[in-house]
JSON list of C-alpha atoms and ligand atoms in Angstrom, two decimals:
[
{"chain": "D", "resi": 184, "resn": "UNK", "atom": "CA", "xyz": [-6.71, -14.71, 8.08]},
{"chain": "D", "resi": 185, "resn": "UNK", "atom": "CA", "xyz": [-9.11, -11.61, 9.34]},
{"chain": "D", "resi": 186, "resn": "UNK", "atom": "CA", "xyz": [-8.45, -9.03, 6.37]},
{"chain": "D", "resi": 187, "resn": "UNK", "atom": "CA", "xyz": [-5.70, -6.09, 7.29]},
{"chain": "D", "resi": 188, "resn": "UNK", "atom": "CA", "xyz": [-5.99, -2.02, 8.01]},
{"chain": "D", "resi": 189, "resn": "UNK", "atom": "CA", "xyz": [-3.24, 0.21, 7.08]},
{"chain": "D", "resi": 190, "resn": "UNK", "atom": "CA", "xyz": [-4.22, 3.67, 7.42]},
{"chain": "D", "resi": 191, "resn": "UNK", "atom": "CA", "xyz": [-2.30, 5.91, 4.99]},
{"chain": "D", "resi": 192, "resn": "UNK", "atom": "CA", "xyz": [-0.18, 8.56, 6.52]},
{"chain": "D", "resi": 193, "resn": "UNK", "atom": "CA", "xyz": [-0.48, 10.82, 3.77]},
{"chain": "D", "resi": 194, "resn": "UNK", "atom": "CA", "xyz": [-3.39, 12.27, 5.27]},
{"chain": "D", "resi": 195, "resn": "UNK", "atom": "CA", "xyz": [-2.31, 12.46, 8.92]},
{"chain": "D", "resi": 196, "resn": "UNK", "atom": "CA", "xyz": [-1.29, 16.12, 10.29]},
{"chain": "D", "resi": 197, "resn": "UNK", "atom": "CA", "xyz": [2.32, 16.39, 9.04]},
{"chain": "D", "resi": 198, "resn": "UNK", "atom": "CA", "xyz": [2.37, 18.99, 11.64]},
{"chain": "D", "resi": 199, "resn": "UNK", "atom": "CA", "xyz": [1.54, 16.61, 14.54]},
{"chain": "D", "resi": 200, "resn": "UNK", "atom": "CA", "xyz": [3.32, 13.59, 13.21]},
{"chain": "D", "resi": 201, "resn": "UNK", "atom": "CA", "xyz": [4.39, 11.55, 15.98]},
{"chain": "D", "resi": 202, "resn": "UNK", "atom": "CA", "xyz": [0.87, 12.06, 17.45]},
{"chain": "D", "resi": 203, "resn": "UNK", "atom": "CA", "xyz": [-0.71, 10.39, 14.53]},
{"chain": "D", "resi": 204, "resn": "UNK", "atom": "CA", "xyz": [1.91, 7.78, 14.22]},
{"chain": "D", "resi": 205, "resn": "UNK", "atom": "CA", "xyz": [1.05, 6.67, 18.47]},
{"chain": "D", "resi": 206, "resn": "UNK", "atom": "CA", "xyz": [-3.09, 7.06, 17.71]},
{"chain": "D", "resi": 207, "resn": "UNK", "atom": "CA", "xyz": [-2.25, 4.49, 14.72]},
{"chain": "D", "resi": 208, "resn": "UNK", "atom": "CA", "xyz": [-0.06, 2.47, 17.08]},
{"chain": "D", "resi": 209, "resn": "UNK", "atom": "CA", "xyz": [-2.57, 2.61, 19.45]},
{"chain": "D", "resi": 210, "resn": "UNK", "atom": "CA", "xyz": [-4.89, 2.11, 17.33]},
{"chain": "D", "resi": 211, "resn": "UNK", "atom": "CA", "xyz": [-6.05, -1.38, 16.06]},
{"chain": "D", "resi": 212, "resn": "UNK", "atom": "CA", "xyz": [-4.99, -1.28, 12.56]},
{"chain": "D", "resi": 213, "resn": "UNK", "atom": "CA", "xyz": [-2.35, -3.68, 11.60]},
{"chain": "D", "resi": 214, "resn": "UNK", "atom": "CA", "xyz": [0.26, -1.44, 9.17]},
{"chain": "D", "resi": 215, "resn": "UNK", "atom": "CA", "xyz": [1.32, 1.74, 8.71]},
{"chain": "D", "resi": 216, "resn": "UNK", "atom": "CA", "xyz": [0.70, 2.99, 4.82]},
{"chain": "D", "resi": 217, "resn": "UNK", "atom": "CA", "xyz": [3.48, 4.61, 3.53]},
{"chain": "D", "resi": 218, "resn": "UNK", "atom": "CA", "xyz": [2.94, 6.90, -0.07]},
{"chain": "D", "resi": 219, "resn": "UNK", "atom": "CA", "xyz": [5.74, 8.45, -0.69]},
{"chain": "D", "resi": 220, "resn": "UNK", "atom": "CA", "xyz": [5.91, 9.98, -4.41]},
{"chain": "D", "resi": 221, "resn": "UNK", "atom": "CA", "xyz": [8.78, 12.14, -7.03]},
{"chain": "D", "resi": 222, "resn": "UNK", "atom": "CA", "xyz": [6.79, 14.17, -9.27]},
{"chain": "D", "resi": 223, "resn": "UNK", "atom": "CA", "xyz": [7.27, 12.27, -12.30]},
{"chain": "D", "resi": 224, "resn": "UNK", "atom": "CA", "xyz": [5.58, 8.56, -11.57]},
{"chain": "D", "resi": 225, "resn": "UNK", "atom": "CA", "xyz": [2.64, 11.04, -10.39]},
{"chain": "D", "resi": 226, "resn": "UNK", "atom": "CA", "xyz": [1.58, 13.99, -10.49]},
{"chain": "D", "resi": 227, "resn": "UNK", "atom": "CA", "xyz": [3.00, 15.01, -7.28]},
{"chain": "D", "resi": 228, "resn": "UNK", "atom": "CA", "xyz": [6.23, 15.52, -4.55]},
{"chain": "D", "resi": 229, "resn": "UNK", "atom": "CA", "xyz": [5.21, 13.03, -0.35]},
{"chain": "D", "resi": 230, "resn": "UNK", "atom": "CA", "xyz": [7.68, 12.74, 1.60]},
{"chain": "D", "resi": 231, "resn": "UNK", "atom": "CA", "xyz": [11.09, 11.12, 1.62]},
{"chain": "D", "resi": 232, "resn": "UNK", "atom": "CA", "xyz": [13.99, 9.03, 4.25]},
{"chain": "D", "resi": 233, "resn": "UNK", "atom": "CA", "xyz": [14.15, 11.39, 6.68]},
{"chain": "D", "resi": 234, "resn": "UNK", "atom": "CA", "xyz": [10.33, 12.16, 7.31]},
{"chain": "D", "resi": 235, "resn": "UNK", "atom": "CA", "xyz": [10.48, 8.27, 6.84]},
{"chain": "D", "resi": 236, "resn": "UNK", "atom": "CA", "xyz": [13.16, 7.42, 9.39]},
{"chain": "D", "resi": 237, "resn": "UNK", "atom": "CA", "xyz": [11.35, 9.49, 11.83]},
{"chain": "D", "resi": 238, "resn": "UNK", "atom": "CA", "xyz": [8.02, 8.23, 11.59]},
{"chain": "D", "resi": 239, "resn": "UNK", "atom": "CA", "xyz": [10.30, 4.95, 12.37]},
{"chain": "D", "resi": 240, "resn": "UNK", "atom": "CA", "xyz": [11.25, 6.29, 15.00]},
{"chain": "D", "resi": 241, "resn": "UNK", "atom": "CA", "xyz": [8.01, 5.99, 16.68]},
{"chain": "D", "resi": 242, "resn": "UNK", "atom": "CA", "xyz": [5.96, 3.69, 14.76]},
{"chain": "D", "resi": 243, "resn": "UNK", "atom": "CA", "xyz": [5.02, -0.09, 16.76]},
{"chain": "D", "resi": 244, "resn": "UNK", "atom": "CA", "xyz": [3.83, -1.21, 13.48]},
{"chain": "D", "resi": 245, "resn": "UNK", "atom": "CA", "xyz": [5.18, -2.73, 10.31]},
{"chain": "D", "resi": 246, "resn": "UNK", "atom": "CA", "xyz": [5.47, 0.04, 7.59]},
{"chain": "D", "resi": 247, "resn": "UNK", "atom": "CA", "xyz": [4.25, -0.96, 4.23]},
{"chain": "D", "resi": 248, "resn": "UNK", "atom": "CA", "xyz": [6.12, 1.70, 2.35]},
{"chain": "D", "resi": 249, "resn": "UNK", "atom": "CA", "xyz": [4.03, 2.07, -1.68]},
{"chain": "D", "resi": 250, "resn": "UNK", "atom": "CA", "xyz": [6.91, 4.09, -4.02]},
{"chain": "D", "resi": 251, "resn": "UNK", "atom": "CA", "xyz": [5.14, 5.91, -7.28]},
{"chain": "D", "resi": 252, "resn": "UNK", "atom": "CA", "xyz": [8.28, 6.87, -8.17]},
{"chain": "D", "resi": 253, "resn": "UNK", "atom": "CA", "xyz": [10.77, 6.01, -11.09]},
{"chain": "D", "resi": 254, "resn": "UNK", "atom": "CA", "xyz": [13.54, 3.83, -11.69]},
{"chain": "D", "resi": 255, "resn": "UNK", "atom": "CA", "xyz": [12.72, 2.87, -7.52]},
{"chain": "D", "resi": 256, "resn": "UNK", "atom": "CA", "xyz": [16.12, 0.21, -8.37]},
{"chain": "D", "resi": 257, "resn": "UNK", "atom": "CA", "xyz": [18.07, 3.57, -7.52]},
{"chain": "D", "resi": 258, "resn": "UNK", "atom": "CA", "xyz": [17.13, 3.09, -3.81]},
{"chain": "D", "resi": 259, "resn": "UNK", "atom": "CA", "xyz": [15.67, 0.52, -2.55]},
{"chain": "D", "resi": 260, "resn": "UNK", "atom": "CA", "xyz": [18.35, -0.75, -0.29]},
{"chain": "D", "resi": 261, "resn": "UNK", "atom": "CA", "xyz": [18.12, 3.04, 1.37]},
{"chain": "D", "resi": 262, "resn": "UNK", "atom": "CA", "xyz": [14.50, 2.36, 1.68]},
{"chain": "D", "resi": 263, "resn": "UNK", "atom": "CA", "xyz": [15.77, -1.08, 3.34]},
{"chain": "D", "resi": 264, "resn": "UNK", "atom": "CA", "xyz": [17.37, 0.69, 5.86]},
{"chain": "D", "resi": 265, "resn": "UNK", "atom": "CA", "xyz": [14.77, 3.85, 6.08]},
{"chain": "D", "resi": 266, "resn": "UNK", "atom": "CA", "xyz": [12.82, 1.53, 8.38]},
{"chain": "D", "resi": 267, "resn": "UNK", "atom": "CA", "xyz": [10.50, -0.30, 5.13]},
{"chain": "D", "resi": 268, "resn": "UNK", "atom": "CA", "xyz": [9.39, -4.20, 6.34]},
{"chain": "D", "resi": 269, "resn": "UNK", "atom": "CA", "xyz": [7.38, -3.50, 2.63]},
{"chain": "D", "resi": 270, "resn": "UNK", "atom": "CA", "xyz": [8.00, -2.69, -0.38]},
{"chain": "D", "resi": 271, "resn": "UNK", "atom": "CA", "xyz": [5.74, -2.19, -3.05]},
{"chain": "D", "resi": 272, "resn": "UNK", "atom": "CA", "xyz": [7.29, -0.41, -6.41]},
{"chain": "D", "resi": 273, "resn": "UNK", "atom": "CA", "xyz": [4.54, 0.29, -9.49]},
{"chain": "D", "resi": 274, "resn": "UNK", "atom": "CA", "xyz": [4.02, -2.37, -12.87]},
{"chain": "D", "resi": 275, "resn": "UNK", "atom": "CA", "xyz": [4.44, 0.48, -14.54]},
{"chain": "D", "resi": 276, "resn": "UNK", "atom": "CA", "xyz": [7.61, 1.56, -13.01]},
{"chain": "D", "resi": 277, "resn": "UNK", "atom": "CA", "xyz": [10.31, -1.54, -13.74]},
{"chain": "D", "resi": 278, "resn": "UNK", "atom": "CA", "xyz": [11.50, -2.37, -17.16]},
{"chain": "D", "resi": 279, "resn": "UNK", "atom": "CA", "xyz": [13.21, -5.87, -15.06]},
{"chain": "D", "resi": 280, "resn": "UNK", "atom": "CA", "xyz": [10.39, -7.01, -12.32]},
{"chain": "D", "resi": 281, "resn": "UNK", "atom": "CA", "xyz": [11.58, -9.53, -11.34]},
{"chain": "D", "resi": 282, "resn": "UNK", "atom": "CA", "xyz": [14.94, -8.70, -11.07]},
{"chain": "D", "resi": 283, "resn": "UNK", "atom": "CA", "xyz": [14.05, -5.90, -8.51]},
{"chain": "D", "resi": 284, "resn": "UNK", "atom": "CA", "xyz": [10.94, -8.35, -7.11]},
{"chain": "D", "resi": 285, "resn": "UNK", "atom": "CA", "xyz": [14.77, -10.67, -6.20]},
{"chain": "D", "resi": 286, "resn": "UNK", "atom": "CA", "xyz": [16.29, -7.42, -4.74]},
{"chain": "D", "resi": 287, "resn": "UNK", "atom": "CA", "xyz": [13.53, -6.59, -2.60]},
{"chain": "D", "resi": 288, "resn": "UNK", "atom": "CA", "xyz": [14.01, -10.18, -0.84]},
{"chain": "D", "resi": 289, "resn": "UNK", "atom": "CA", "xyz": [16.80, -10.30, -0.44]},
{"chain": "D", "resi": 290, "resn": "UNK", "atom": "CA", "xyz": [17.64, -6.78, 1.31]},
{"chain": "D", "resi": 291, "resn": "UNK", "atom": "CA", "xyz": [14.47, -8.83, 4.32]},
{"chain": "D", "resi": 292, "resn": "UNK", "atom": "CA", "xyz": [11.48, -7.33, 2.78]},
{"chain": "D", "resi": 293, "resn": "UNK", "atom": "CA", "xyz": [8.09, -8.61, 1.71]},
{"chain": "D", "resi": 294, "resn": "UNK", "atom": "CA", "xyz": [8.54, -7.46, -2.29]},
{"chain": "D", "resi": 295, "resn": "UNK", "atom": "CA", "xyz": [5.13, -5.31, -3.63]},
{"chain": "D", "resi": 296, "resn": "UNK", "atom": "CA", "xyz": [3.81, -4.46, -6.77]},
{"chain": "D", "resi": 297, "resn": "UNK", "atom": "CA", "xyz": [1.42, -1.51, -7.57]},
{"chain": "D", "resi": 298, "resn": "UNK", "atom": "CA", "xyz": [-1.04, -1.87, -10.42]},
{"chain": "D", "resi": 299, "resn": "UNK", "atom": "CA", "xyz": [-2.35, 1.60, -11.50]},
{"chain": "D", "resi": 300, "resn": "UNK", "atom": "CA", "xyz": [-6.33, 1.45, -12.15]},
{"chain": "D", "resi": 301, "resn": "UNK", "atom": "CA", "xyz": [-5.62, 0.80, -16.20]},
{"chain": "D", "resi": 302, "resn": "UNK", "atom": "CA", "xyz": [-3.43, -1.88, -16.45]},
{"chain": "D", "resi": 303, "resn": "UNK", "atom": "CA", "xyz": [-4.97, -5.18, -16.55]},
{"chain": "D", "resi": 304, "resn": "UNK", "atom": "CA", "xyz": [-4.48, -8.17, -13.97]},
{"chain": "D", "resi": 305, "resn": "UNK", "atom": "CA", "xyz": [-2.68, -10.71, -16.50]},
{"chain": "D", "resi": 306, "resn": "UNK", "atom": "CA", "xyz": [-0.25, -8.72, -16.09]},
{"chain": "D", "resi": 307, "resn": "UNK", "atom": "CA", "xyz": [1.28, -10.39, -13.08]},
{"chain": "D", "resi": 308, "resn": "UNK", "atom": "CA", "xyz": [1.45, -14.12, -14.98]},
{"chain": "D", "resi": 309, "resn": "UNK", "atom": "CA", "xyz": [4.52, -14.46, -14.46]},
{"chain": "D", "resi": 310, "resn": "UNK", "atom": "CA", "xyz": [5.49, -12.45, -11.59]},
{"chain": "D", "resi": 311, "resn": "UNK", "atom": "CA", "xyz": [3.07, -13.22, -9.23]},
{"chain": "D", "resi": 312, "resn": "UNK", "atom": "CA", "xyz": [4.66, -16.37, -7.33]},
{"chain": "D", "resi": 313, "resn": "UNK", "atom": "CA", "xyz": [8.30, -14.06, -6.90]},
{"chain": "D", "resi": 314, "resn": "UNK", "atom": "CA", "xyz": [5.48, -11.41, -4.89]},
{"chain": "D", "resi": 315, "resn": "UNK", "atom": "CA", "xyz": [4.51, -11.08, -1.23]},
{"chain": "D", "resi": 316, "resn": "UNK", "atom": "CA", "xyz": [1.94, -8.52, -1.92]},
{"chain": "D", "resi": 317, "resn": "UNK", "atom": "CA", "xyz": [-0.23, -6.73, -4.81]},
{"chain": "D", "resi": 318, "resn": "UNK", "atom": "CA", "xyz": [-1.25, -3.32, -4.88]},
{"chain": "D", "resi": 319, "resn": "UNK", "atom": "CA", "xyz": [-3.87, -2.22, -7.02]},
{"chain": "D", "resi": 320, "resn": "UNK", "atom": "CA", "xyz": [-4.80, 0.60, -6.97]},
{"chain": "D", "resi": 321, "resn": "UNK", "atom": "CA", "xyz": [-8.36, 1.68, -7.12]},
{"chain": "D", "resi": 322, "resn": "UNK", "atom": "CA", "xyz": [-7.58, 5.61, -7.52]},
{"chain": "D", "resi": 323, "resn": "UNK", "atom": "CA", "xyz": [-5.13, 7.10, -10.47]},
{"chain": "D", "resi": 324, "resn": "UNK", "atom": "CA", "xyz": [-1.87, 7.63, -7.76]},
{"chain": "D", "resi": 325, "resn": "UNK", "atom": "CA", "xyz": [-0.74, 10.95, -6.82]},
{"chain": "D", "resi": 326, "resn": "UNK", "atom": "CA", "xyz": [-3.40, 11.48, -4.30]},
{"chain": "D", "resi": 327, "resn": "UNK", "atom": "CA", "xyz": [-5.91, 10.98, -1.17]},
{"chain": "D", "resi": 328, "resn": "UNK", "atom": "CA", "xyz": [-9.67, 11.05, -0.54]},
{"chain": "D", "resi": 329, "resn": "UNK", "atom": "CA", "xyz": [-10.60, 10.43, -4.60]},
{"chain": "D", "resi": 330, "resn": "UNK", "atom": "CA", "xyz": [-13.33, 8.69, -5.52]},
{"chain": "D", "resi": 331, "resn": "UNK", "atom": "CA", "xyz": [-12.72, 4.51, -5.62]},
{"chain": "D", "resi": 332, "resn": "UNK", "atom": "CA", "xyz": [-13.05, 3.32, -9.42]},
{"chain": "D", "resi": 333, "resn": "UNK", "atom": "CA", "xyz": [-16.57, 0.68, -8.97]},
{"chain": "D", "resi": 334, "resn": "UNK", "atom": "CA", "xyz": [-14.27, -1.56, -11.71]},
{"chain": "D", "resi": 335, "resn": "UNK", "atom": "CA", "xyz": [-12.15, -2.61, -8.76]},
{"chain": "D", "resi": 336, "resn": "UNK", "atom": "CA", "xyz": [-14.12, -5.52, -7.59]},
{"chain": "D", "resi": 337, "resn": "UNK", "atom": "CA", "xyz": [-12.90, -7.69, -11.00]},
{"chain": "D", "resi": 338, "resn": "UNK", "atom": "CA", "xyz": [-10.11, -6.92, -10.83]},
{"chain": "D", "resi": 339, "resn": "UNK", "atom": "CA", "xyz": [-9.78, -8.54, -7.33]},
{"chain": "D", "resi": 340, "resn": "UNK", "atom": "CA", "xyz": [-12.11, -11.03, -8.70]},
{"chain": "D", "resi": 341, "resn": "UNK", "atom": "CA", "xyz": [-9.52, -11.16, -11.60]},
{"chain": "D", "resi": 342, "resn": "UNK", "atom": "CA", "xyz": [-6.18, -11.41, -8.71]},
{"chain": "D", "resi": 343, "resn": "UNK", "atom": "CA", "xyz": [-7.37, -14.09, -7.10]},
{"chain": "D", "resi": 344, "resn": "UNK", "atom": "CA", "xyz": [-8.45, -16.22, -9.08]},
{"chain": "D", "resi": 345, "resn": "UNK", "atom": "CA", "xyz": [-5.13, -15.90, -10.42]},
{"chain": "D", "resi": 346, "resn": "UNK", "atom": "CA", "xyz": [-3.19, -16.11, -6.97]},
{"chain": "D", "resi": 347, "resn": "UNK", "atom": "CA", "xyz": [-5.10, -19.63, -6.97]},
{"chain": "D", "resi": 348, "resn": "UNK", "atom": "CA", "xyz": [-3.91, -21.27, -9.65]},
{"chain": "D", "resi": 349, "resn": "UNK", "atom": "CA", "xyz": [-0.45, -20.04, -9.21]},
{"chain": "D", "resi": 350, "resn": "UNK", "atom": "CA", "xyz": [-1.00, -21.29, -4.89]},
{"chain": "D", "resi": 351, "resn": "UNK", "atom": "CA", "xyz": [0.95, -17.70, -4.83]},
{"chain": "D", "resi": 352, "resn": "UNK", "atom": "CA", "xyz": [0.29, -16.98, -0.94]},
{"chain": "D", "resi": 353, "resn": "UNK", "atom": "CA", "xyz": [0.21, -13.23, -1.87]},
{"chain": "D", "resi": 354, "resn": "UNK", "atom": "CA", "xyz": [-1.35, -10.28, -0.48]},
{"chain": "D", "resi": 355, "resn": "UNK", "atom": "CA", "xyz": [-4.20, -8.44, -2.05]},
{"chain": "D", "resi": 356, "resn": "UNK", "atom": "CA", "xyz": [-4.09, -5.02, -1.15]},
{"chain": "D", "resi": 357, "resn": "UNK", "atom": "CA", "xyz": [-6.33, -2.07, -2.34]},
{"chain": "D", "resi": 358, "resn": "UNK", "atom": "CA", "xyz": [-5.41, 1.29, -2.02]},
{"chain": "D", "resi": 359, "resn": "UNK", "atom": "CA", "xyz": [-7.79, 5.08, -3.02]},
{"chain": "D", "resi": 360, "resn": "UNK", "atom": "CA", "xyz": [-11.12, 5.42, -2.12]},
{"chain": "D", "resi": 361, "resn": "UNK", "atom": "CA", "xyz": [-11.68, 3.02, 0.70]},
{"chain": "D", "resi": 362, "resn": "UNK", "atom": "CA", "xyz": [-14.76, 3.39, 3.00]},
{"chain": "D", "resi": 363, "resn": "UNK", "atom": "CA", "xyz": [-17.43, 2.43, 4.74]},
{"chain": "D", "resi": 364, "resn": "UNK", "atom": "CA", "xyz": [-19.81, 2.38, 1.47]},
{"chain": "D", "resi": 365, "resn": "UNK", "atom": "CA", "xyz": [-16.85, -0.37, -0.39]},
{"chain": "D", "resi": 366, "resn": "UNK", "atom": "CA", "xyz": [-14.71, -2.25, 2.26]},
{"chain": "D", "resi": 367, "resn": "UNK", "atom": "CA", "xyz": [-17.68, -5.02, 3.13]},
{"chain": "D", "resi": 368, "resn": "UNK", "atom": "CA", "xyz": [-17.91, -6.21, -0.14]},
{"chain": "D", "resi": 369, "resn": "UNK", "atom": "CA", "xyz": [-13.66, -5.66, -1.20]},
{"chain": "D", "resi": 370, "resn": "UNK", "atom": "CA", "xyz": [-13.58, -8.33, 1.13]},
{"chain": "D", "resi": 371, "resn": "UNK", "atom": "CA", "xyz": [-16.31, -10.14, 0.04]},
{"chain": "D", "resi": 372, "resn": "UNK", "atom": "CA", "xyz": [-14.11, -9.88, -3.07]},
{"chain": "D", "resi": 373, "resn": "UNK", "atom": "CA", "xyz": [-11.28, -11.59, -1.89]},
{"chain": "D", "resi": 374, "resn": "UNK", "atom": "CA", "xyz": [-8.84, -8.65, -0.33]},
{"chain": "D", "resi": 375, "resn": "UNK", "atom": "CA", "xyz": [-6.70, -8.56, 1.88]},
{"chain": "D", "resi": 376, "resn": "UNK", "atom": "CA", "xyz": [-4.95, -5.90, 2.75]},
{"chain": "D", "resi": 377, "resn": "UNK", "atom": "CA", "xyz": [-6.54, -2.18, 2.92]},
{"chain": "D", "resi": 378, "resn": "UNK", "atom": "CA", "xyz": [-4.90, 1.03, 3.25]},
{"chain": "D", "resi": 379, "resn": "UNK", "atom": "CA", "xyz": [-7.25, 4.26, 4.19]},
{"chain": "D", "resi": 380, "resn": "UNK", "atom": "CA", "xyz": [-5.95, 7.68, 4.18]},
{"chain": "D", "resi": 381, "resn": "UNK", "atom": "CA", "xyz": [-9.11, 10.76, 3.80]},
{"chain": "D", "resi": 382, "resn": "UNK", "atom": "CA", "xyz": [-11.25, 8.27, 5.02]},
{"chain": "D", "resi": 383, "resn": "UNK", "atom": "CA", "xyz": [-9.64, 7.20, 9.13]},
{"chain": "D", "resi": 384, "resn": "UNK", "atom": "CA", "xyz": [-7.77, 10.85, 9.52]},
{"chain": "D", "resi": 385, "resn": "UNK", "atom": "CA", "xyz": [-10.06, 13.30, 8.14]},
{"chain": "D", "resi": 386, "resn": "UNK", "atom": "CA", "xyz": [-12.68, 11.68, 10.43]},
{"chain": "D", "resi": 387, "resn": "UNK", "atom": "CA", "xyz": [-13.91, 12.81, 14.18]},
{"chain": "D", "resi": 388, "resn": "UNK", "atom": "CA", "xyz": [-12.58, 9.75, 16.11]},
{"chain": "D", "resi": 389, "resn": "UNK", "atom": "CA", "xyz": [-9.76, 7.64, 13.60]},
{"chain": "D", "resi": 390, "resn": "UNK", "atom": "CA", "xyz": [-8.87, 5.39, 16.14]},
{"chain": "D", "resi": 391, "resn": "UNK", "atom": "CA", "xyz": [-12.52, 4.40, 16.09]},
{"chain": "D", "resi": 392, "resn": "UNK", "atom": "CA", "xyz": [-12.34, 4.67, 12.24]},
{"chain": "D", "resi": 393, "resn": "UNK", "atom": "CA", "xyz": [-10.40, 1.89, 11.91]},
{"chain": "D", "resi": 394, "resn": "UNK", "atom": "CA", "xyz": [-11.94, -0.01, 14.31]},
{"chain": "D", "resi": 395, "resn": "UNK", "atom": "CA", "xyz": [-15.03, 0.08, 11.96]},
{"chain": "D", "resi": 396, "resn": "UNK", "atom": "CA", "xyz": [-13.26, -0.45, 8.80]},
{"chain": "D", "resi": 397, "resn": "UNK", "atom": "CA", "xyz": [-11.49, -4.06, 10.91]},
{"chain": "D", "resi": 398, "resn": "UNK", "atom": "CA", "xyz": [-15.50, -5.23, 11.67]},
{"chain": "M", "resi": 540, "resn": "DX5", "atom": "C1", "xyz": [-2.28, 7.78, -3.94]},
{"chain": "M", "resi": 540, "resn": "DX5", "atom": "C2", "xyz": [-2.09, 7.24, -1.93]},
{"chain": "M", "resi": 540, "resn": "DX5", "atom": "C3", "xyz": [-2.83, 6.00, -1.10]},
{"chain": "M", "resi": 540, "resn": "DX5", "atom": "C4", "xyz": [-4.14, 7.85, -0.39]},
{"chain": "M", "resi": 540, "resn": "DX5", "atom": "C5", "xyz": [-5.12, 6.92, -0.20]},
{"chain": "M", "resi": 540, "resn": "DX5", "atom": "O1", "xyz": [-1.97, 8.16, -4.17]},
{"chain": "M", "resi": 540, "resn": "DX5", "atom": "O2", "xyz": [-1.55, 5.51, -2.90]},
{"chain": "M", "resi": 540, "resn": "DX5", "atom": "O3", "xyz": [-1.92, 5.65, -0.48]},
{"chain": "M", "resi": 540, "resn": "DX5", "atom": "O4", "xyz": [-3.14, 7.75, 0.36]},
{"chain": "M", "resi": 540, "resn": "DX5", "atom": "O5", "xyz": [-5.89, 7.77, 0.73]},
{"chain": "M", "resi": 540, "resn": "DX5", "atom": "P1", "xyz": [-6.74, 7.77, 0.15]},
{"chain": "M", "resi": 540, "resn": "DX5", "atom": "O6", "xyz": [-7.49, 6.77, 0.82]},
{"chain": "M", "resi": 540, "resn": "DX5", "atom": "O7", "xyz": [-7.73, 9.43, 0.46]},
{"chain": "M", "resi": 540, "resn": "DX5", "atom": "O8", "xyz": [-8.00, 7.88, -1.56]},
{"chain": "M", "resi": 541, "resn": "ZN", "atom": "ZN1", "xyz": [-0.84, 4.45, -0.92]}
]
């Protein structure tokens, strides 16, 4: 399977959101990556349901929604109604992660679990078979445009090993600081989906930048 690219709309131009959504529609990207931040789990606030509904109206590719919020269980159904196809919650934000994954799937979405850079892959041992996707943060969540954390490579390899040992079908997604200098190595290590925000939207030709990341 060739890898997927999920441009992060956090770095889009919100004054021209429809234009940027159409650009992604037209590009070789596979998913839209949508970052929801509550100012509690992370030191930043991004956007909520009205913005996601507006994106959904124009998006022709799946919405991959990354929840950086405490107690995400309160809103799972609302994210489904807003148009999420893939919904990732943070391991660090869930007391009953198994139940949360079950609920996401029962609502008809793919269940994702995200790990902060300091959280080891080993905590996933008893939940991996319930997940469709693991989102490894390769920066501390909260902001676009940060520097990639090199330790991510060994985490991908450890995660790949865990997935294979459990015969799971889980995809590995990498989020934060992805650019031309690291994307090939990330894929070689076992990444299936690459999120890219700043590198795509701050480039001169975002559509070409997406195509380059697909190479
Ligand atoms: C960070 C978000 C990322 C962010 C990535 O908390 O989860 O999705 O938008 O942006 P870049 O690619 O600029 O690091
Ligand atoms: Zn994200």
